[in-house]
Short mmCIF file of C-alpha atoms and ligand atoms in Angstrom, two decimals:
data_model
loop_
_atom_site.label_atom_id
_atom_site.label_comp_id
_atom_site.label_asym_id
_atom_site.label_seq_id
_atom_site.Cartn_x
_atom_site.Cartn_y
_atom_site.Cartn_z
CA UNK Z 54 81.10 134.17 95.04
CA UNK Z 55 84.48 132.05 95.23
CA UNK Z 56 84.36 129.34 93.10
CA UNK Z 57 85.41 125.90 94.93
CA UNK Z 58 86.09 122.53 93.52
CA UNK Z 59 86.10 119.54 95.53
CA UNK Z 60 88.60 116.75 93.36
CA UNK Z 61 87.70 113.56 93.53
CA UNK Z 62 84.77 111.75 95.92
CA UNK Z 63 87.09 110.31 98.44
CA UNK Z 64 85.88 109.41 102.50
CA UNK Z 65 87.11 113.33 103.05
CA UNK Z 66 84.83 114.93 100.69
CA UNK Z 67 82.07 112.57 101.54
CA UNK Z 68 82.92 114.04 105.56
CA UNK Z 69 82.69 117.72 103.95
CA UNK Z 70 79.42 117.16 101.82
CA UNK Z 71 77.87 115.82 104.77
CA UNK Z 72 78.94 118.68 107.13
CA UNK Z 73 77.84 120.89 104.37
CA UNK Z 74 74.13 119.40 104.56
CA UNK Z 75 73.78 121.37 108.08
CA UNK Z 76 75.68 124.42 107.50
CA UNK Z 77 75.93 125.59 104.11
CA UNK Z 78 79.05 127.62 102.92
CA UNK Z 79 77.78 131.22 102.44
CA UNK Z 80 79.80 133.65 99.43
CA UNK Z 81 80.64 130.07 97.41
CA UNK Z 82 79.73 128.31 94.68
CA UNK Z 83 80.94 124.18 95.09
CA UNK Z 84 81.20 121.60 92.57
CA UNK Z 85 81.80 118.14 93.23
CA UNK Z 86 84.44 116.39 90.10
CA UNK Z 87 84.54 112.54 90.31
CA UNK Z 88 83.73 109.74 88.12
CA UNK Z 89 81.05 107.30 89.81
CA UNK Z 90 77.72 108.20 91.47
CA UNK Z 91 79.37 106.06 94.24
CA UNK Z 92 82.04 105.86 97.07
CA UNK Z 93 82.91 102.28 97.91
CA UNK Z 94 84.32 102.21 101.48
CA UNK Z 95 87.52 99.96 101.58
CA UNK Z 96 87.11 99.10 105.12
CA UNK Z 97 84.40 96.92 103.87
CA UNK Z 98 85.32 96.03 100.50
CA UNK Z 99 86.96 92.56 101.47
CA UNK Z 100 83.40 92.02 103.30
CA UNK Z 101 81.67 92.63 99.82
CA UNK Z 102 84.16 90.30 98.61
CA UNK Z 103 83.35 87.68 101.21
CA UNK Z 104 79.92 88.14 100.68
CA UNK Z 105 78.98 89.26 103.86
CA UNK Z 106 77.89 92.69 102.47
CA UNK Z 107 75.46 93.78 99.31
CA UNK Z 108 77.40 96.43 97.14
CA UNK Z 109 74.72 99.36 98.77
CA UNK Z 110 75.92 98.80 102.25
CA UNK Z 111 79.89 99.77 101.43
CA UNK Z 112 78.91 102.39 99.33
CA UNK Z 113 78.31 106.22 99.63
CA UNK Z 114 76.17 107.59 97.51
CA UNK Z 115 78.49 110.96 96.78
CA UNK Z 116 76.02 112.47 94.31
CA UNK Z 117 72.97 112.33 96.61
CA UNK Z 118 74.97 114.18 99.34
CA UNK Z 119 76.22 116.79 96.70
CA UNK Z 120 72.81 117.49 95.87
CA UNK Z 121 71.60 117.26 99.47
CA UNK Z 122 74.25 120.01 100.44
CA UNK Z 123 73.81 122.25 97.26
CA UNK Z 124 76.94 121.03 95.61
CA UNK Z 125 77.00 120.96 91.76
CA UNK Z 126 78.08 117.64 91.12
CA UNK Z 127 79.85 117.06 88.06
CA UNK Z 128 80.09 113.13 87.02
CA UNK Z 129 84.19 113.16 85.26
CA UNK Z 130 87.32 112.34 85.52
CA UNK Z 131 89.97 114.57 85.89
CA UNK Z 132 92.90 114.54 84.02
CA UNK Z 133 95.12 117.53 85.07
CA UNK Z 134 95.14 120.28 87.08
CA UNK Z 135 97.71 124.05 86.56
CA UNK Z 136 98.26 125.19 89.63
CA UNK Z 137 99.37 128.95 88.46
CA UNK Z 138 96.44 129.43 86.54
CA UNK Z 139 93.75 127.48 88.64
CA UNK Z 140 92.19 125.93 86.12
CA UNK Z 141 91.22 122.24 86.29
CA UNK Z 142 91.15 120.28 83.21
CA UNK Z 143 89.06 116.99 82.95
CA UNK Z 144 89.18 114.20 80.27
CA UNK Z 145 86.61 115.00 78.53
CA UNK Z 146 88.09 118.02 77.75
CA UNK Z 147 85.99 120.41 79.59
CA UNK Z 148 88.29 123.15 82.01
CA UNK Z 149 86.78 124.01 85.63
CA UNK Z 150 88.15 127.21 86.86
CA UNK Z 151 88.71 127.59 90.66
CA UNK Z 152 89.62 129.84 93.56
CA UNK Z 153 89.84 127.00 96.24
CA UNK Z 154 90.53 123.73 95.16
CA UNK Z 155 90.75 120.36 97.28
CA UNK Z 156 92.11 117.27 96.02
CA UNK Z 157 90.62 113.84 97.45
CA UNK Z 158 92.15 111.91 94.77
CA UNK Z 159 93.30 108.43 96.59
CA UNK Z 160 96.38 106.52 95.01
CA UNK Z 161 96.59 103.68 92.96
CA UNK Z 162 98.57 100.06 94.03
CA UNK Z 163 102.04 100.82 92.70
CA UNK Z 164 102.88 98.44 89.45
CA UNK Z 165 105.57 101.11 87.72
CA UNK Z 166 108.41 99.00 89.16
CA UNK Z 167 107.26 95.78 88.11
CA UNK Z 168 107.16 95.21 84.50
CA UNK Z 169 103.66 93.44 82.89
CA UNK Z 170 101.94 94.33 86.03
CA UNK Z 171 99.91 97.62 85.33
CA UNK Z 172 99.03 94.96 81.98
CA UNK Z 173 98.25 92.15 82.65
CA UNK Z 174 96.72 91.59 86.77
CA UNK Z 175 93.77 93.28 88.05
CA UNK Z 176 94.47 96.00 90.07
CA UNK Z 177 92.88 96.41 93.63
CA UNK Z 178 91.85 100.05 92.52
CA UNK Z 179 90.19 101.51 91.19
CA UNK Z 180 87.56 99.46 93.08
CA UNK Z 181 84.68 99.32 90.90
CA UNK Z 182 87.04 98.39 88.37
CA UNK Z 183 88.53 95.62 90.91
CA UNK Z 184 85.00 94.45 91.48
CA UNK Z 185 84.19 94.31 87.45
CA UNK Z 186 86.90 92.37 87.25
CA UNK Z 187 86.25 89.73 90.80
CA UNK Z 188 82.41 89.50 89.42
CA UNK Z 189 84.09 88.56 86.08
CA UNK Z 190 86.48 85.71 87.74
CA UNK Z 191 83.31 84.50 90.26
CA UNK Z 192 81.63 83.68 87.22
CA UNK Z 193 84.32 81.84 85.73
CA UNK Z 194 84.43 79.96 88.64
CA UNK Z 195 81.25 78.16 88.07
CA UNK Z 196 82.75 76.31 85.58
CA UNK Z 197 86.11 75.53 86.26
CA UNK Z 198 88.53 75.61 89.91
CA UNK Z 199 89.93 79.22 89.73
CA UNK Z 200 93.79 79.70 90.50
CA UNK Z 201 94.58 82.94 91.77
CA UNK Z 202 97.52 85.15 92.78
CA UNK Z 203 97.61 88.01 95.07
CA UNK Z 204 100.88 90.60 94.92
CA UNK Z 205 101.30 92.44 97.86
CA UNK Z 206 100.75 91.23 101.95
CA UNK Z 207 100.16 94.52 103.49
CA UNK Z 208 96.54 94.58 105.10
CA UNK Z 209 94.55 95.20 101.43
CA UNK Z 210 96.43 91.65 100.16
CA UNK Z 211 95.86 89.72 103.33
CA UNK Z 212 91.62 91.01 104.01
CA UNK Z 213 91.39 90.57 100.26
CA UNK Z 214 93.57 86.63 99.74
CA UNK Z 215 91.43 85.62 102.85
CA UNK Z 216 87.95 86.77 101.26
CA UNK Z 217 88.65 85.43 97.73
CA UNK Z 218 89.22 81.51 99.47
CA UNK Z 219 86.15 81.95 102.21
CA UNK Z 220 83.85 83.15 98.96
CA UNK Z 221 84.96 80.60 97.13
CA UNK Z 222 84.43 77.93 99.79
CA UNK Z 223 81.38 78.82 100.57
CA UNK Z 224 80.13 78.48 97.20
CA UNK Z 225 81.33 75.24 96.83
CA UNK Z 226 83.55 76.39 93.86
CA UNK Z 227 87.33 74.48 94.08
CA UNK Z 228 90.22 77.22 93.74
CA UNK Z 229 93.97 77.92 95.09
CA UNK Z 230 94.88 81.75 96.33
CA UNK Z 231 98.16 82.77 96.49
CA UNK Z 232 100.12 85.41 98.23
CA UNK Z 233 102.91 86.89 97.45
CA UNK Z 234 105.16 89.18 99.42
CA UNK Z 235 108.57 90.35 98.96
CA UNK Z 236 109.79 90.84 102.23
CA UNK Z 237 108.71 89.44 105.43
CA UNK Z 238 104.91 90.39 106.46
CA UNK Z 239 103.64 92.46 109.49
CA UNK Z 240 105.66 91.52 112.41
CA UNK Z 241 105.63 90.31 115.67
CA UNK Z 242 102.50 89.01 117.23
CA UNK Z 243 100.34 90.56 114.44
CA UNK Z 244 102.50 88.54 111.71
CA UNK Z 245 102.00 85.25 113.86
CA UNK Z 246 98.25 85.61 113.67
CA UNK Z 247 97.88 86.85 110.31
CA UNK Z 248 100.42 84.23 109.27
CA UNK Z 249 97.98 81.25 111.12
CA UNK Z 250 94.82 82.76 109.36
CA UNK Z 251 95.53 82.94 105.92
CA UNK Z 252 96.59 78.84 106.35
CA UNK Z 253 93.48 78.49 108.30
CA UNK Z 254 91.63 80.17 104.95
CA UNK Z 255 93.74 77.92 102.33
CA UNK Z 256 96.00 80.52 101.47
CA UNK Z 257 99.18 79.45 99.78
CA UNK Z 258 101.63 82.31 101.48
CA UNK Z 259 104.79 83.11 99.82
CA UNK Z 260 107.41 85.16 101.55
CA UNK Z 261 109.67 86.71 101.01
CA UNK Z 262 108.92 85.99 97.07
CA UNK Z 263 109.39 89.22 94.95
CA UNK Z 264 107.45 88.98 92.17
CA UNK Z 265 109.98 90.19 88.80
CA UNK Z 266 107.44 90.44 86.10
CA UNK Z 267 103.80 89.59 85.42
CA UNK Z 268 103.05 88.05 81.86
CA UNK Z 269 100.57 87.53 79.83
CA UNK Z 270 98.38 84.83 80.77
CA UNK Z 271 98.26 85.30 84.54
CA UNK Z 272 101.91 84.28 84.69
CA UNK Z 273 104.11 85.21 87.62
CA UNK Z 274 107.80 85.26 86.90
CA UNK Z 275 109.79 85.27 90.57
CA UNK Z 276 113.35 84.15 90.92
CA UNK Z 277 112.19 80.68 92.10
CA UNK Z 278 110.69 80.90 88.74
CA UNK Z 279 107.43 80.71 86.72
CA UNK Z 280 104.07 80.41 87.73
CA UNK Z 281 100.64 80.45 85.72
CA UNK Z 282 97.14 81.69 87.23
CA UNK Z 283 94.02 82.34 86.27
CA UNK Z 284 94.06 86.02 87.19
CA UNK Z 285 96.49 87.89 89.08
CA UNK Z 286 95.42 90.72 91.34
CA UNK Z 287 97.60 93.70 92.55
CA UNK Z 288 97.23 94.78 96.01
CA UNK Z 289 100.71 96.12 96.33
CA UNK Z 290 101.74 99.66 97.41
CA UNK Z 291 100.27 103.29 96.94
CA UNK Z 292 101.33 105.19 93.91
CA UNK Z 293 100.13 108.72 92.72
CA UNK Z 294 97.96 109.54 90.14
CA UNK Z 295 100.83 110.53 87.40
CA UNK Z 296 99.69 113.78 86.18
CA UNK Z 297 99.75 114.88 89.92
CA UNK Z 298 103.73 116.02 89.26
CA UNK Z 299 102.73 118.10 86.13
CA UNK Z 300 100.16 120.17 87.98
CA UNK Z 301 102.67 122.68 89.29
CA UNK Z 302 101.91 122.01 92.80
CA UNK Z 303 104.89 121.13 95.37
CA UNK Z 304 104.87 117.29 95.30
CA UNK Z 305 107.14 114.21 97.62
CA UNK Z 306 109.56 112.55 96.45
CA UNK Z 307 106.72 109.66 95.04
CA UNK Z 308 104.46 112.42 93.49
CA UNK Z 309 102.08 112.32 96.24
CA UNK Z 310 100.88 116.46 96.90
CA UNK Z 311 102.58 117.87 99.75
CA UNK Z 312 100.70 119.60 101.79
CA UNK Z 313 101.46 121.25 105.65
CA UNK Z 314 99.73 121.22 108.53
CA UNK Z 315 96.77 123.18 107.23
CA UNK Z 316 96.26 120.08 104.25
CA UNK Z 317 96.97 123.21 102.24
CA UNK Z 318 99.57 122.56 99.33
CA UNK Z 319 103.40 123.95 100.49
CA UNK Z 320 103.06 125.73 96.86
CA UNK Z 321 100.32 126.96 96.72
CA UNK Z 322 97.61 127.64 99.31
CA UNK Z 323 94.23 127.63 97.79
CA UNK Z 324 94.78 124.37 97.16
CA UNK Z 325 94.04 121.21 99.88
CA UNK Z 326 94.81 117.76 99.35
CA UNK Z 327 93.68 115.37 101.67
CA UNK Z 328 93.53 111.34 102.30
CA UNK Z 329 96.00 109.09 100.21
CA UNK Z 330 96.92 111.76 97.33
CA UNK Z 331 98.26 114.26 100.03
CA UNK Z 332 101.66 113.81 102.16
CA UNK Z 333 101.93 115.90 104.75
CA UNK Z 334 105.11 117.53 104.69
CA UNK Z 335 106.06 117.84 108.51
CA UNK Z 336 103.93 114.47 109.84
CA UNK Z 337 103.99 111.94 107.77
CA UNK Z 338 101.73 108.80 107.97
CA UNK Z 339 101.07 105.91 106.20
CA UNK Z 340 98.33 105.71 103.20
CA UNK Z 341 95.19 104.34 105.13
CA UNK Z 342 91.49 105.21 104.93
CA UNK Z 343 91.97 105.57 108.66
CA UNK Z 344 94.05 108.95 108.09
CA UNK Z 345 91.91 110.18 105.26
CA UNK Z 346 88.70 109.79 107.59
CA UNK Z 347 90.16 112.24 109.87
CA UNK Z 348 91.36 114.76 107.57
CA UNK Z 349 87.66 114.75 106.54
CA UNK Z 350 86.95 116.30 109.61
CA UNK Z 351 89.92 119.19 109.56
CA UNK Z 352 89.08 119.52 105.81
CA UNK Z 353 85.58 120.65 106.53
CA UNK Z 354 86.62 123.59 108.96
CA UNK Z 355 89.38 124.86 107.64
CA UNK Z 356 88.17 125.41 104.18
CA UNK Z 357 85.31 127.15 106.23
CA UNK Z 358 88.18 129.52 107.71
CA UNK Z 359 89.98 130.17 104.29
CA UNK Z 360 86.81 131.02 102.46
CA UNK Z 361 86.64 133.20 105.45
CA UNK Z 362 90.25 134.54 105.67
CA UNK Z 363 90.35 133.43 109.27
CA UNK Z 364 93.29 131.39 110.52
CA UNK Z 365 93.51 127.77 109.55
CA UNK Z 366 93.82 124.90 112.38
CA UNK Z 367 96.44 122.34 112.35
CA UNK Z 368 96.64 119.05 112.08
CA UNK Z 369 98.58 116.90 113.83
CA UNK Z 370 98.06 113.03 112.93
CA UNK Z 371 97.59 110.54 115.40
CA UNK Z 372 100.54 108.39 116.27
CA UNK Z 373 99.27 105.36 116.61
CA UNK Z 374 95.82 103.96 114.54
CA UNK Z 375 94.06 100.97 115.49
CA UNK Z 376 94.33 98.19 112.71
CA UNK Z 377 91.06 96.14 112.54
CA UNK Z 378 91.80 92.81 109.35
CA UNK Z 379 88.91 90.86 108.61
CA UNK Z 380 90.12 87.05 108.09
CA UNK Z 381 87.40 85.84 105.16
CA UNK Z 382 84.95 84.37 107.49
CA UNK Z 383 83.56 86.86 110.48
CA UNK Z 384 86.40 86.40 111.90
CA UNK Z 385 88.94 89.69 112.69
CA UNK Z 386 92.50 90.72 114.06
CA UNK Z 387 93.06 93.90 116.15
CA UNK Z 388 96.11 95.78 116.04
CA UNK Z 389 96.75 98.89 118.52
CA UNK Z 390 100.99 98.98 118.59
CA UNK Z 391 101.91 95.46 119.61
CA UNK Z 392 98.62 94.71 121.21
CA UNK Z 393 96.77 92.27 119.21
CA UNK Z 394 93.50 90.20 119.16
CA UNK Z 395 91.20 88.31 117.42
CA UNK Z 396 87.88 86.58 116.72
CA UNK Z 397 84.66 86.52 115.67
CA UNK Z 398 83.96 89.76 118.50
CA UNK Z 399 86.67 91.89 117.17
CA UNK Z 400 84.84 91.19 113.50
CA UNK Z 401 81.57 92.61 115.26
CA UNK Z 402 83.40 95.11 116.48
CA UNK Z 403 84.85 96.36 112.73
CA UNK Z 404 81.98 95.55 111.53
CA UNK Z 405 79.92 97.77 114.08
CA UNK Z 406 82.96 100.81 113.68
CA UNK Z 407 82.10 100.33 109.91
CA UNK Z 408 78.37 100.34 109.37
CA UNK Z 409 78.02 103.18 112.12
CA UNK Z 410 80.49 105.05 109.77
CA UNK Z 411 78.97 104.58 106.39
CA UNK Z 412 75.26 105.15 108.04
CA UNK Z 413 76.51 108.94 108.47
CA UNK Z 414 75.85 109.13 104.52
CA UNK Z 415 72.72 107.45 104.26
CA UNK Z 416 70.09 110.06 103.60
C1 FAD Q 505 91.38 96.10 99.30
C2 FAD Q 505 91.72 97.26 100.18
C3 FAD Q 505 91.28 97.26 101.50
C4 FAD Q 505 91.61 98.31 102.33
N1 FAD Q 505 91.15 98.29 103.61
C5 FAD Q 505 91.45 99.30 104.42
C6 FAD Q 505 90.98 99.29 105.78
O1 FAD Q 505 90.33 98.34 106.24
N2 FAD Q 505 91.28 100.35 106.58
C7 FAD Q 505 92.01 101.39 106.11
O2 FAD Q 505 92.26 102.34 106.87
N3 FAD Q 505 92.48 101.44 104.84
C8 FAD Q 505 92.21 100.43 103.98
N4 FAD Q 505 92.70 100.45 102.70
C9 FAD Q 505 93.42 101.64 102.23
C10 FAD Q 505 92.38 102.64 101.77
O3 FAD Q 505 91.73 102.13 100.64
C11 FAD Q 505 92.91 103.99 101.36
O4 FAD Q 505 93.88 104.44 102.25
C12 FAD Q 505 91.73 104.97 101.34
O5 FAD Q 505 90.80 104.55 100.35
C13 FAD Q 505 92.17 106.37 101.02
O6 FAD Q 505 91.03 107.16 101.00
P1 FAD Q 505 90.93 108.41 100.04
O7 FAD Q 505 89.67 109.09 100.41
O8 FAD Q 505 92.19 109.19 100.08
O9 FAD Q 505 90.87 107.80 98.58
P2 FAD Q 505 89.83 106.84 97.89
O10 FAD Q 505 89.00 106.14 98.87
O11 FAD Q 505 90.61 106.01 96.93
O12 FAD Q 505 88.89 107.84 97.07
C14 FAD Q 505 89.39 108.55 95.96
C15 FAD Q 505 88.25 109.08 95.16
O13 FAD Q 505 88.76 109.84 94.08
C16 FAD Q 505 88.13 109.45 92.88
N5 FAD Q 505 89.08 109.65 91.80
C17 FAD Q 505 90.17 108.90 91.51
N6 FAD Q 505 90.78 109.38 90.43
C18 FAD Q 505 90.09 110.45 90.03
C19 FAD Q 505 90.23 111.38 88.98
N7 FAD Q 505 91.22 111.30 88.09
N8 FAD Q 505 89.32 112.37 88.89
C20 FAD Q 505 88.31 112.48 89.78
N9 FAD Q 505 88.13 111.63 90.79
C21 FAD Q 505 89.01 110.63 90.92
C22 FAD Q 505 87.76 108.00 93.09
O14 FAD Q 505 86.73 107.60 92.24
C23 FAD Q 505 87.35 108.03 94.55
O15 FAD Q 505 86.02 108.42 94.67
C24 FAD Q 505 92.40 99.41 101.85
C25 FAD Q 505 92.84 99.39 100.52
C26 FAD Q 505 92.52 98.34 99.70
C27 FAD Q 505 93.04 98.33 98.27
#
């Protein structure tokens, strides 16, 4: 029996543990390491946030499927991993042994380089943290007009800015959202339209405004100078998990695992790492859910092969993904390389690529 740990409950595992449900892994025993009972899906998070979603449709309910495909599913965090000796340490102290290992880990927005910011703004992940934390400023809402600053205008800032004002709005509550970027957002005609919907939502967009430090008190120091908020909220960047660079394993130049075509590490084989914790060493792509969905997919064979000491297939990313940003109200913007679109049809649309996605799950 090899002993095989799946790291973290990520949208690749999820893929595995449902392929696992039809066709079971003979000669291994699989456990399942992550810290909530649930996935939330980020493609629909700024829905949740809108309110055009309960919390059960954007989440995937990772310990049902582990039990469903005979995975022993173990509710921690982990905390470090030694690649030489295979051992897998989590934070409560316990130690996992492995022979196969896969690491679905995600990334985290990146606040190292800005000082204050890992302290004092709510960070757009961990998400069940991020939605403590918007449930916590919704109710302070009801009470008084909520000022609120988003860091960071890559697609997580803009969905997220543009479902903060439409929720509010819709409530009735009064509040100002703010965006900053520090260099100029999107471009082309994708910038033009994401640049008219966020004033069409409310939102105050600043650009190019690097944000130099986050204080205490949901103050915003820039070189124009100071601001104060209610809350700030961090959408910026991907950034490892630290410990990732003290595992032993061969990591980029960030601390992301690097992996080759396989999604096998370049150090050390037995171990995969897959979606936004993984770079892959020869095709690099950007950190999107729409990448880690398809490594699902290459995940769940070739750990198949390795367990059965069969050659591994490659994977070769696709060059171009579609880009699908919800505006707030069902309203969307399509992106395919330079082609764009928008309106309430393309929202269907995400929304109908979404919901047939997370169905998959439901059992
Ligand atoms: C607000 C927002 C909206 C976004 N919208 C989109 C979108 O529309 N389309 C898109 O393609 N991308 C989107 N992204 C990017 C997307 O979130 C990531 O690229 C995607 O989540 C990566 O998937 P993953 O499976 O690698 O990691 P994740 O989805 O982050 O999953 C990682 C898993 O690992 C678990 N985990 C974390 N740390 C540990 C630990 N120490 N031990 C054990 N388990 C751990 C987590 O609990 C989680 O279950 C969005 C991001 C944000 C912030």
């Amino acid at each position: 029996m090899k002993r095989v740990v799946l790291l973290g409950g990520g949208h690749a595992h999820a893929y595995v543990l449902r392929m696992l449900i039809g066709e079971p892994l003979h000669d291994a025993r699989l456990t399942l390491v992550t810290p909530t009972d649930r996935h939330t899906y980020s493609g629909m998070l700024p829905g949740l946030v809108a309110g055009h979603y309960a919390v059960d449709d954007v989440q995937i309910d990772v310990a049902r499927l582990a039990a469903a495909a005979n995975v022993e599913f173990v509710r921690a965090e982990v905390s470090g991993l030694d690649a030489d000796q295979r051992r897998v340490t989590l934070a409560n102290g316990e130690t996992l042994a492995y022979d196969f290992a896969s690491l679905n880990l995600g990334s985290l927005p990146s606040t190292a380089a800005v000082p204050g910011s890992e302290m004092h703004a709510l960070a757009a992940k961990p998400f069940e943290r991020f939605l403590e934390g918007w449930r916590d400023l919704l109710a302070r809402s009801e009470s008084a007009p909520l000022a609120l600053a988003l860091v960071g205008a890559g697609a997580a800032g803009v969905e997220l800015a543009m479902a903060i004002a439409y929720r509010l709005t819709m409530l009735g509550r009064r509040g100002d959202v703010a965006l900053y970027s520090d260099r100029p957002m999107f471009s082309g005609a994708l910038a033009r339209r994401v640049r008219a919907a966020l004033a069409r939502s409310g939102v105050q967009l600043l650009e190019p405004e690097a944000v130099t430090r986050i204080e205490p008190g949901g103050v915003v120091v820039t070189r124009a100078g100071r601001s104060r908020y209610d809350a700030v909220i961090w959408t910026a960047g991907a950034a490892p998990l630290p410990w990732l660079r003290a595992t032993g394993l061969d990591t980029d130049a960030v601390g992301f695992v690097q992996v080759d075509d396989t999604l096998r590490s370049t150090s050390h084989p037995e171990v995969f790492a897959v979606g936004d914790c993984a770079t892959l060493r020869d095709h690099p792509h950007p950190k999107s859910g729409v990448y880690a969905v398809r490594h699902g997919d290459f995940l769940a064979r070739n750990l198949r092969y390795a367990l059965a000491e069969v050659p591994l297939h490659r994977y070769r990313p696709q060059h171009r993904a579609l880009a699908l940003l919800s505006c707030g109200a069902r309203t969307a913007i399509a992106d395919w390389s330079g082609w764009t679109a928008e309106g309430e049809w393309v929202w269907r649309w995400k929304d109908w690529i979404d919901r047939r996605w997370i169905r998959r799950f439901m059992l």
